Tab-separated table of C-alpha atoms and ligand atoms in Angstrom:
chain	number	residue	atom	x	y	z
V	1	MET	CA	-20.431	14.150	-52.297
V	2	SER	CA	-20.809	15.791	-48.929
V	3	LEU	CA	-17.804	16.453	-46.757
V	4	ILE	CA	-17.377	17.058	-43.038
V	5	THR	CA	-14.452	19.328	-42.157
V	6	LEU	CA	-13.053	19.749	-38.670
V	7	GLY	CA	-11.610	23.239	-38.124
V	8	ILE	CA	-8.934	24.067	-35.548
V	9	GLU	CA	-8.003	27.650	-34.653
V	10	SER	CA	-5.130	28.258	-32.217
V	11	SER	CA	-3.237	31.264	-33.583
V	12	CYS	CA	-3.480	33.492	-30.551
V	13	ASP	CA	-5.503	33.477	-27.350
V	14	GLU	CA	-8.575	31.443	-28.221
V	15	THR	CA	-8.894	27.750	-28.954
V	16	GLY	CA	-11.689	27.430	-31.501
V	17	ILE	CA	-12.976	24.118	-32.850
V	18	ALA	CA	-15.821	23.519	-35.312
V	19	LEU	CA	-17.397	20.978	-37.646
V	20	TYR	CA	-18.634	22.168	-41.030
V	21	HIS	CA	-20.792	20.066	-43.346
V	22	SER	CA	-20.499	20.977	-47.034
V	23	GLU	CA	-24.262	20.796	-47.510
V	24	ARG	CA	-25.787	21.273	-44.092
V	25	GLY	CA	-23.451	24.067	-42.968
V	26	LEU	CA	-22.052	24.481	-39.479
V	27	LEU	CA	-22.784	21.421	-37.312
V	28	ALA	CA	-21.156	22.483	-34.047
V	29	HIS	CA	-18.542	24.863	-32.731
V	30	ALA	CA	-16.827	25.484	-29.414
V	31	LEU	CA	-14.460	28.089	-28.076
V	32	HIS	CA	-12.182	28.453	-25.121
V	33	SER	CA	-10.968	31.993	-24.531
V	34	GLN	CA	-7.718	32.669	-22.658
V	35	ILE	CA	-8.496	36.345	-22.163
V	36	ALA	CA	-8.965	36.063	-18.404
V	37	MET	CA	-5.621	34.282	-18.067
V	38	HIS	CA	-3.656	36.891	-20.061
V	39	ASN	CA	-5.507	39.870	-18.608
V	40	GLU	CA	-3.394	39.635	-15.478
V	41	TYR	CA	-0.264	40.362	-17.558
V	42	GLY	CA	-1.745	43.167	-19.666
V	43	GLY	CA	-1.276	41.227	-22.895
V	44	VAL	CA	-0.915	37.763	-24.395
V	45	VAL	CA	1.930	35.695	-22.908
V	46	PRO	CA	2.913	33.374	-25.805
V	47	GLU	CA	4.203	30.458	-23.723
V	48	LEU	CA	1.086	30.434	-21.546
V	49	ALA	CA	-1.039	30.584	-24.690
V	50	SER	CA	0.622	27.489	-26.198
V	51	ARG	CA	0.275	25.489	-22.996
V	52	ASP	CA	-3.363	26.409	-22.668
V	53	HIS	CA	-4.107	25.384	-26.272
V	54	VAL	CA	-2.517	21.987	-25.503
V	55	LYS	CA	-4.976	21.579	-22.645
V	56	HIS	CA	-8.073	22.472	-24.644
V	57	VAL	CA	-7.786	21.307	-28.249
V	58	VAL	CA	-8.598	17.621	-27.765
V	59	PRO	CA	-11.423	18.083	-25.210
V	60	LEU	CA	-13.029	20.678	-27.516
V	61	VAL	CA	-12.764	18.318	-30.501
V	62	ARG	CA	-14.549	15.673	-28.402
V	63	GLN	CA	-17.150	18.260	-27.414
V	64	VAL	CA	-18.065	19.316	-30.969
V	65	LEU	CA	-18.221	15.692	-32.128
V	66	GLN	CA	-20.580	14.907	-29.298
V	67	GLU	CA	-22.728	17.974	-30.033
V	68	ALA	CA	-22.972	16.996	-33.686
V	69	ASN	CA	-23.699	13.376	-32.771
V	70	LEU	CA	-20.683	12.167	-34.706
V	71	THR	CA	-17.532	10.176	-34.037
V	72	ARG	CA	-14.045	11.038	-35.242
V	73	HIS	CA	-14.466	8.500	-38.047
V	74	ASP	CA	-17.106	10.758	-39.603
V	75	ILE	CA	-14.548	13.539	-40.167
V	76	ASP	CA	-13.473	13.737	-43.828
V	77	ALA	CA	-10.773	16.409	-43.582
V	78	ILE	CA	-9.099	18.698	-41.062
V	79	ALA	CA	-8.433	22.417	-41.554
V	80	TYR	CA	-6.141	24.246	-39.154
V	81	THR	CA	-4.801	27.775	-38.868
V	82	GLN	CA	-1.275	27.651	-40.285
V	83	GLY	CA	-0.569	31.346	-39.694
V	84	PRO	CA	-0.102	34.178	-39.089
V	85	GLY	CA	0.023	34.167	-35.297
V	86	LEU	CA	2.115	33.008	-32.364
V	87	GLY	CA	4.513	30.249	-33.435
V	88	GLY	CA	4.006	27.978	-30.437
V	89	ALA	CA	0.241	28.443	-30.411
V	90	LEU	CA	-0.006	27.664	-34.126
V	91	LEU	CA	2.121	24.540	-33.647
V	92	VAL	CA	-0.392	23.108	-31.192
V	93	GLY	CA	-3.268	23.260	-33.689
V	94	ALA	CA	-1.099	22.162	-36.618
V	95	SER	CA	0.316	19.136	-34.817
V	96	VAL	CA	-3.015	17.939	-33.434
V	97	ALA	CA	-4.593	18.399	-36.886
V	98	ASN	CA	-1.904	16.420	-38.652
V	99	ALA	CA	-1.612	13.687	-36.034
V	100	LEU	CA	-5.361	13.131	-35.978
V	101	ALA	CA	-5.614	13.232	-39.775
V	102	TYR	CA	-2.758	10.733	-40.082
V	103	ALA	CA	-4.505	8.374	-37.687
V	104	LEU	CA	-7.762	8.713	-39.617
V	105	ASP	CA	-6.105	8.634	-43.066
V	106	ILE	CA	-7.789	11.867	-44.176
V	107	PRO	CA	-6.372	15.060	-45.759
V	108	THR	CA	-5.377	18.242	-43.937
V	109	ILE	CA	-5.286	21.806	-45.123
V	110	GLY	CA	-3.483	24.769	-43.578
V	111	ILE	CA	-5.586	27.935	-43.567
V	112	HIS	CA	-4.520	31.569	-43.467
V	113	HIS	CA	-6.131	33.090	-40.378
V	114	LEU	CA	-7.153	36.247	-42.236
V	115	GLU	CA	-8.760	34.253	-45.026
V	116	GLY	CA	-10.882	32.705	-42.290
V	117	HIS	CA	-11.947	36.170	-41.115
V	118	LEU	CA	-12.432	37.369	-44.680
V	119	LEU	CA	-14.823	34.566	-45.616
V	120	SER	CA	-16.651	34.402	-42.265
V	121	PRO	CA	-19.530	36.713	-43.336
V	122	LEU	CA	-20.446	34.003	-45.876
V	123	LEU	CA	-21.492	31.871	-42.901
V	124	SER	CA	-24.310	34.322	-42.153
V	125	ASP	CA	-27.675	34.755	-43.779
V	126	PRO	CA	-28.002	36.860	-45.881
V	127	ALA	CA	-24.498	36.289	-47.224
V	128	PRO	CA	-22.706	38.565	-49.685
V	129	ASN	CA	-21.955	37.446	-53.238
V	130	PHE	CA	-18.575	37.744	-54.911
V	131	PRO	CA	-17.160	40.242	-55.713
V	132	PHE	CA	-17.135	42.398	-52.602
V	133	VAL	CA	-14.879	44.735	-50.657
V	134	ALA	CA	-13.754	43.411	-47.284
V	135	LEU	CA	-12.668	45.576	-44.400
V	136	LEU	CA	-10.483	43.349	-42.270
V	137	ILE	CA	-10.123	44.812	-38.788
V	138	SER	CA	-8.507	42.598	-36.184
V	139	GLY	CA	-6.041	43.023	-33.349
V	140	GLY	CA	-3.085	42.796	-35.716
V	141	HIS	CA	-4.449	43.816	-39.115
V	142	THR	CA	-6.322	46.618	-40.820
V	143	GLN	CA	-6.763	46.010	-44.516
V	144	LEU	CA	-9.184	46.751	-47.306
V	145	MET	CA	-9.334	43.900	-49.795
V	146	ARG	CA	-11.179	43.284	-53.005
V	147	VAL	CA	-12.501	39.728	-52.929
V	148	ASP	CA	-13.461	38.158	-56.264
V	149	GLY	CA	-13.730	34.575	-55.019
V	150	VAL	CA	-12.049	32.038	-52.756
V	151	GLY	CA	-8.338	32.777	-53.093
V	152	LEU	CA	-8.907	35.822	-55.279
V	153	TYR	CA	-7.838	38.702	-53.083
V	154	THR	CA	-6.445	42.092	-54.066
V	155	LEU	CA	-5.045	44.394	-51.406
V	156	LEU	CA	-6.534	47.888	-51.776
V	157	GLY	CA	-5.003	49.508	-48.711
V	158	GLU	CA	-3.701	48.756	-45.244
V	159	THR	CA	-2.396	50.309	-42.081
V	160	LEU	CA	1.104	51.707	-42.171
V	161	ASP	CA	1.566	51.281	-38.416
V	162	ASP	CA	-0.917	50.186	-35.717
V	163	ALA	CA	-4.007	48.139	-36.522
V	164	ALA	CA	-7.466	49.465	-35.606
V	165	GLY	CA	-7.721	46.808	-32.887
V	166	GLU	CA	-4.366	47.886	-31.521
V	167	ALA	CA	-5.569	51.500	-31.468
V	168	PHE	CA	-8.550	50.364	-29.407
V	169	ASP	CA	-6.403	48.192	-27.139
V	170	LYS	CA	-3.614	50.734	-26.534
V	171	SER	CA	-6.095	53.534	-25.875
V	172	ALA	CA	-7.983	51.235	-23.521
V	173	LYS	CA	-4.784	50.574	-21.612
V	174	LEU	CA	-4.170	54.323	-21.254
V	175	LEU	CA	-7.693	54.666	-19.905
V	176	GLY	CA	-6.967	52.003	-17.297
V	177	LEU	CA	-9.045	49.242	-18.899
V	178	GLY	CA	-7.907	45.609	-19.130
V	179	TYR	CA	-6.599	43.608	-22.070
V	180	PRO	CA	-7.755	43.347	-24.822
V	181	GLY	CA	-9.546	46.586	-24.188
V	182	GLY	CA	-11.568	47.068	-27.381
V	183	ALA	CA	-14.869	45.850	-26.013
V	184	ALA	CA	-14.303	47.566	-22.637
V	185	LEU	CA	-13.488	50.857	-24.359
V	186	ALA	CA	-16.683	50.565	-26.416
V	187	GLN	CA	-18.619	49.948	-23.211
V	188	LEU	CA	-17.082	53.017	-21.549
V	189	ALA	CA	-17.692	55.108	-24.685
V	190	SER	CA	-21.412	54.371	-24.451
V	191	THR	CA	-21.554	56.661	-21.386
V	192	GLY	CA	-19.295	59.278	-22.984
V	193	ARG	CA	-20.491	62.572	-24.417
V	194	ALA	CA	-19.998	63.710	-27.984
V	195	GLY	CA	-17.871	66.751	-28.783
V	196	GLN	CA	-15.881	66.952	-25.534
V	197	TYR	CA	-12.532	66.069	-27.118
V	198	LYS	CA	-11.193	66.261	-30.623
V	199	LEU	CA	-8.721	63.573	-31.649
V	200	PRO	CA	-6.762	63.370	-34.922
V	201	ARG	CA	-8.006	61.321	-37.872
V	202	PRO	CA	-4.684	60.337	-39.417
V	203	MET	CA	-4.575	60.008	-43.214
V	204	LEU	CA	-8.276	60.734	-43.563
V	205	HIS	CA	-7.620	62.750	-46.690
V	206	SER	CA	-4.483	60.990	-47.910
V	207	GLY	CA	-6.262	60.162	-51.157
V	208	ASP	CA	-5.387	56.479	-50.929
V	209	LEU	CA	-6.858	53.578	-48.977
V	210	ASP	CA	-4.096	53.283	-46.395
V	211	PHE	CA	-4.498	53.884	-42.662
V	212	SER	CA	-2.364	55.091	-39.786
V	213	PHE	CA	-3.372	54.848	-36.146
V	214	SER	CA	-0.182	55.393	-34.173
V	215	GLY	CA	-0.685	59.177	-33.956
V	216	LEU	CA	-4.013	58.575	-32.303
V	217	LYS	CA	-2.376	56.630	-29.490
V	218	THR	CA	0.073	59.495	-28.872
V	219	ALA	CA	-2.799	61.983	-28.762
V	220	VAL	CA	-4.686	59.801	-26.282
V	221	LEU	CA	-1.565	59.560	-24.138
V	222	THR	CA	-1.260	63.343	-23.978
V	223	LEU	CA	-4.966	63.761	-23.309
V	224	THR	CA	-5.107	61.227	-20.477
V	225	LYS	CA	-1.977	62.644	-18.857
V	226	GLN	CA	-3.509	66.132	-18.755
V	227	SER	CA	-6.937	64.939	-17.643
V	228	ASP	CA	-8.397	64.718	-14.130
V	229	ARG	CA	-9.135	60.991	-14.750
V	230	GLU	CA	-12.640	61.400	-13.378
V	231	PRO	CA	-15.010	58.654	-14.640
V	232	GLN	CA	-16.963	61.046	-16.882
V	233	THR	CA	-13.735	62.435	-18.366
V	234	LEU	CA	-12.458	58.965	-19.179
V	235	ALA	CA	-15.804	58.075	-20.750
V	236	ASP	CA	-15.692	61.250	-22.870
V	237	ILE	CA	-12.171	60.388	-24.035
V	238	ALA	CA	-13.264	56.823	-24.840
V	239	TYR	CA	-16.093	58.274	-26.889
V	240	ALA	CA	-13.673	60.508	-28.821
V	241	VAL	CA	-11.276	57.593	-29.467
V	242	GLN	CA	-14.042	55.388	-30.789
V	243	GLU	CA	-15.390	58.210	-32.957
V	244	ALA	CA	-11.973	58.903	-34.471
V	245	ILE	CA	-11.363	55.241	-35.328
V	246	ILE	CA	-14.866	54.769	-36.741
V	247	ASP	CA	-14.597	57.964	-38.797
V	248	VAL	CA	-11.439	56.804	-40.525
V	249	LEU	CA	-12.696	53.254	-41.104
V	250	ALA	CA	-16.012	54.504	-42.511
V	251	HIS	CA	-14.380	57.098	-44.750
V	252	LYS	CA	-11.885	54.667	-46.267
V	253	SER	CA	-14.505	51.933	-46.700
V	254	ARG	CA	-16.699	54.327	-48.672
V	255	ALA	CA	-13.712	55.324	-50.769
V	256	ALA	CA	-12.884	51.658	-51.446
V	257	LEU	CA	-16.411	51.020	-52.734
V	258	ALA	CA	-16.223	54.139	-54.895
V	259	GLN	CA	-12.826	53.167	-56.272
V	260	THR	CA	-13.805	49.588	-57.147
V	261	GLY	CA	-17.333	50.400	-58.236
V	262	LEU	CA	-18.593	47.582	-55.992
V	263	SER	CA	-21.625	47.902	-53.726
V	264	GLN	CA	-21.103	45.230	-51.063
V	265	LEU	CA	-18.915	45.818	-48.034
V	266	VAL	CA	-18.024	42.931	-45.772
V	267	ILE	CA	-16.688	43.576	-42.272
V	268	ALA	CA	-14.456	40.931	-40.732
V	269	GLY	CA	-12.267	40.616	-37.662
V	270	GLY	CA	-12.668	41.351	-33.963
V	271	VAL	CA	-13.189	45.121	-34.233
V	272	GLY	CA	-16.230	44.313	-36.377
V	273	ALA	CA	-17.944	43.409	-33.104
V	274	ASN	CA	-18.080	47.133	-32.308
V	275	GLN	CA	-21.735	48.155	-32.278
V	276	ALA	CA	-21.209	51.860	-32.944
V	277	LEU	CA	-19.044	51.002	-35.944
V	278	ARG	CA	-21.695	48.616	-37.264
V	279	GLU	CA	-24.409	51.233	-37.043
V	280	ARG	CA	-22.277	53.962	-38.575
V	281	LEU	CA	-21.132	51.830	-41.521
V	282	ARG	CA	-24.615	50.532	-42.156
V	283	SER	CA	-26.153	54.002	-42.363
V	284	ASP	CA	-23.206	55.456	-44.326
V	285	ILE	CA	-23.109	52.732	-46.935
V	286	GLU	CA	-26.846	52.166	-47.274
V	287	LYS	CA	-27.362	55.890	-47.801
V	288	ARG	CA	-25.227	55.478	-50.891
V	289	GLY	CA	-27.084	52.444	-52.185
V	290	GLY	CA	-24.552	49.901	-50.921
V	291	LYS	CA	-24.979	47.002	-48.535
V	292	VAL	CA	-22.958	45.984	-45.475
V	293	PHE	CA	-22.473	42.413	-44.308
V	294	TYR	CA	-21.247	41.308	-40.905
V	295	PRO	CA	-20.375	37.921	-39.552
V	296	ASP	CA	-22.525	36.907	-36.578
V	297	LEU	CA	-21.022	38.511	-33.474
V	298	GLN	CA	-19.660	35.165	-32.262
V	299	PHE	CA	-17.747	34.755	-35.553
V	300	CYS	CA	-16.246	38.268	-35.543
V	301	THR	CA	-13.527	37.462	-33.057
V	302	ASP	CA	-11.334	34.385	-33.443
V	303	ASN	CA	-13.226	31.128	-33.804
V	304	GLY	CA	-12.994	27.645	-35.275
V	305	ALA	CA	-16.038	27.984	-37.539
V	306	MET	CA	-14.305	30.354	-39.935
V	307	ILE	CA	-11.345	27.964	-40.239
V	308	ALA	CA	-13.558	24.914	-40.843
V	309	PHE	CA	-15.524	26.930	-43.405
V	310	ALA	CA	-12.493	28.320	-45.273
V	311	GLY	CA	-11.060	24.787	-45.196
V	312	ALA	CA	-14.244	23.343	-46.701
V	313	LEU	CA	-14.148	25.904	-49.526
V	314	ARG	CA	-10.486	25.164	-50.241
V	315	LEU	CA	-11.089	21.415	-50.096
V	316	ALA	CA	-13.847	21.874	-52.675
V	317	GLN	CA	-11.051	23.233	-54.895
V	318	GLN	CA	-9.129	19.974	-54.298
V	319	GLN	CA	-6.524	21.674	-52.167
V	320	GLY	CA	-6.278	19.193	-49.267
V	321	GLU	CA	-3.302	16.839	-48.937
V	322	LYS	CA	-2.500	13.542	-47.219
V	323	ASP	CA	1.017	14.639	-46.433
V	324	TYR	CA	1.409	14.997	-42.743
V	325	ARG	CA	4.626	16.974	-42.675
V	326	PHE	CA	3.705	20.446	-41.549
V	327	ASN	CA	5.117	23.834	-40.762
V	328	VAL	CA	3.527	26.974	-39.376
V	329	LYS	CA	3.869	30.516	-40.678
V	330	PRO	CA	3.872	33.036	-37.816
V	331	ARG	CA	4.361	35.764	-40.443
V	332	TRP	CA	2.365	35.227	-43.582
V	333	ASN	CA	1.085	37.832	-45.994
V	334	LEU	CA	-2.458	37.233	-47.243
V	335	THR	CA	-1.436	38.141	-50.780
V	336	GLU	CA	0.762	35.015	-50.810
V	337	ILE	CA	-2.282	32.761	-50.935
V	338	VAL	CA	-3.866	34.369	-53.957
V	339	THR	CA	-4.669	31.519	-56.351
V	340	ALA	CA	-4.866	33.423	-59.623
R	401	KG4	O1	-9.953	39.148	-34.862
R	401	KG4	P1	-9.613	39.163	-33.435
R	401	KG4	O2	-10.456	38.383	-32.477
R	401	KG4	O3	-8.156	38.647	-33.186
R	401	KG4	C1	-7.111	38.895	-34.041
R	401	KG4	O4	-6.967	38.096	-35.029
R	401	KG4	O5	-6.418	39.898	-33.807
R	401	KG4	O6	-9.557	40.702	-33.011
R	401	KG4	C2	-9.257	41.099	-31.708
R	401	KG4	C3	-9.376	42.607	-31.624
R	401	KG4	C4	-8.815	43.188	-30.332
R	401	KG4	O7	-7.995	44.288	-30.642
R	401	KG4	C5	-10.077	43.620	-29.581
R	401	KG4	O8	-9.851	44.688	-28.699
R	401	KG4	C6	-10.971	44.025	-30.710
R	401	KG4	O9	-10.746	43.024	-31.692
R	401	KG4	N1	-12.388	44.073	-30.319
R	401	KG4	C7	-13.120	45.209	-30.309
R	401	KG4	C8	-14.408	44.862	-29.845
R	401	KG4	N2	-14.413	43.522	-29.588
R	401	KG4	C9	-13.171	43.058	-29.901
R	401	KG4	N3	-12.797	46.466	-30.652
R	401	KG4	C10	-13.750	47.405	-30.532
R	401	KG4	N4	-14.996	47.165	-30.094
R	401	KG4	C11	-15.376	45.908	-29.737
R	401	KG4	N5	-16.620	45.684	-29.305
R	402	ZN	ZN1	-8.333	37.005	-35.753
């Protein structure tokens, strides 16, 4: 029996809505980004985020239904991001999901945001097969996971302090770029020159699969303070920052494949949109006989498609419920949703 799942993502600063068909795949998806609104404040303002989600969720649901040529009565189940994320922002998606599902008498399922990211490369063609190693690199998380199936996740290593995305964003801020600065820093780095500055690669040889990025931020702070802040200087620093982050991510990803004996590496999360990182990982891993999988660029950063998709996979395991009491989990460890 085929199933149409509506996915709602509202954990942070994007409202993402999508419709996923269990046999035909993604039917439609839409996104409203709040980046321009938060940029003015140099970071996400939680209360503004919640209010903006309220404004956009229902119109975007209407939009995807229209694009897919469906009505709300065609929806069989609703998946929403239950956490982790901003409490108020999560509540918007969770309450719309449950209210709509109650009205339609269909099940809901709360999805872990990182599980959405983790499974998003399966939306692409070619898709990886289980088992694989996933490098999860978002604004708040940097983790290496072994993925044996839906719900079968083993943590191999993670950051002890800042996430890779945070390292990009904080460095970008020091370089005078907006928020979130990852993409802007990458853009600036493309005009930077190699070998002008040497930045630390924390824990590169720690022998485990953990990361640390906070020392990098301190080094960038010192460097920018001492610099002349000329455009070329800033570009050279951006280049060095990006190189340092990519070096560490590539090194640890290779080590994770070696340790698990697996050959497929899946990249998920917003930092996975970084082109230099993509090229570096591809050449590094393929040289060693492995294969790298990326979600489509549009599904790297937060989106509704990954939530609809993860929801559809969980619903196939009979995990949906017609119980419309809900809570959200602003803090939620991915290992808590392991099903075996
Ligand atoms: O997964 P995501 O959209 O949201 C979270 O769940 O955190 O990731 C956002 C992060 C931000 O830190 C942003 O700066 C970073 O992804 N990012 C990038 C690029 N595009 C987005 N970092 C480096 N290069 C990019 N091109
Ligand atoms: Zn995310």
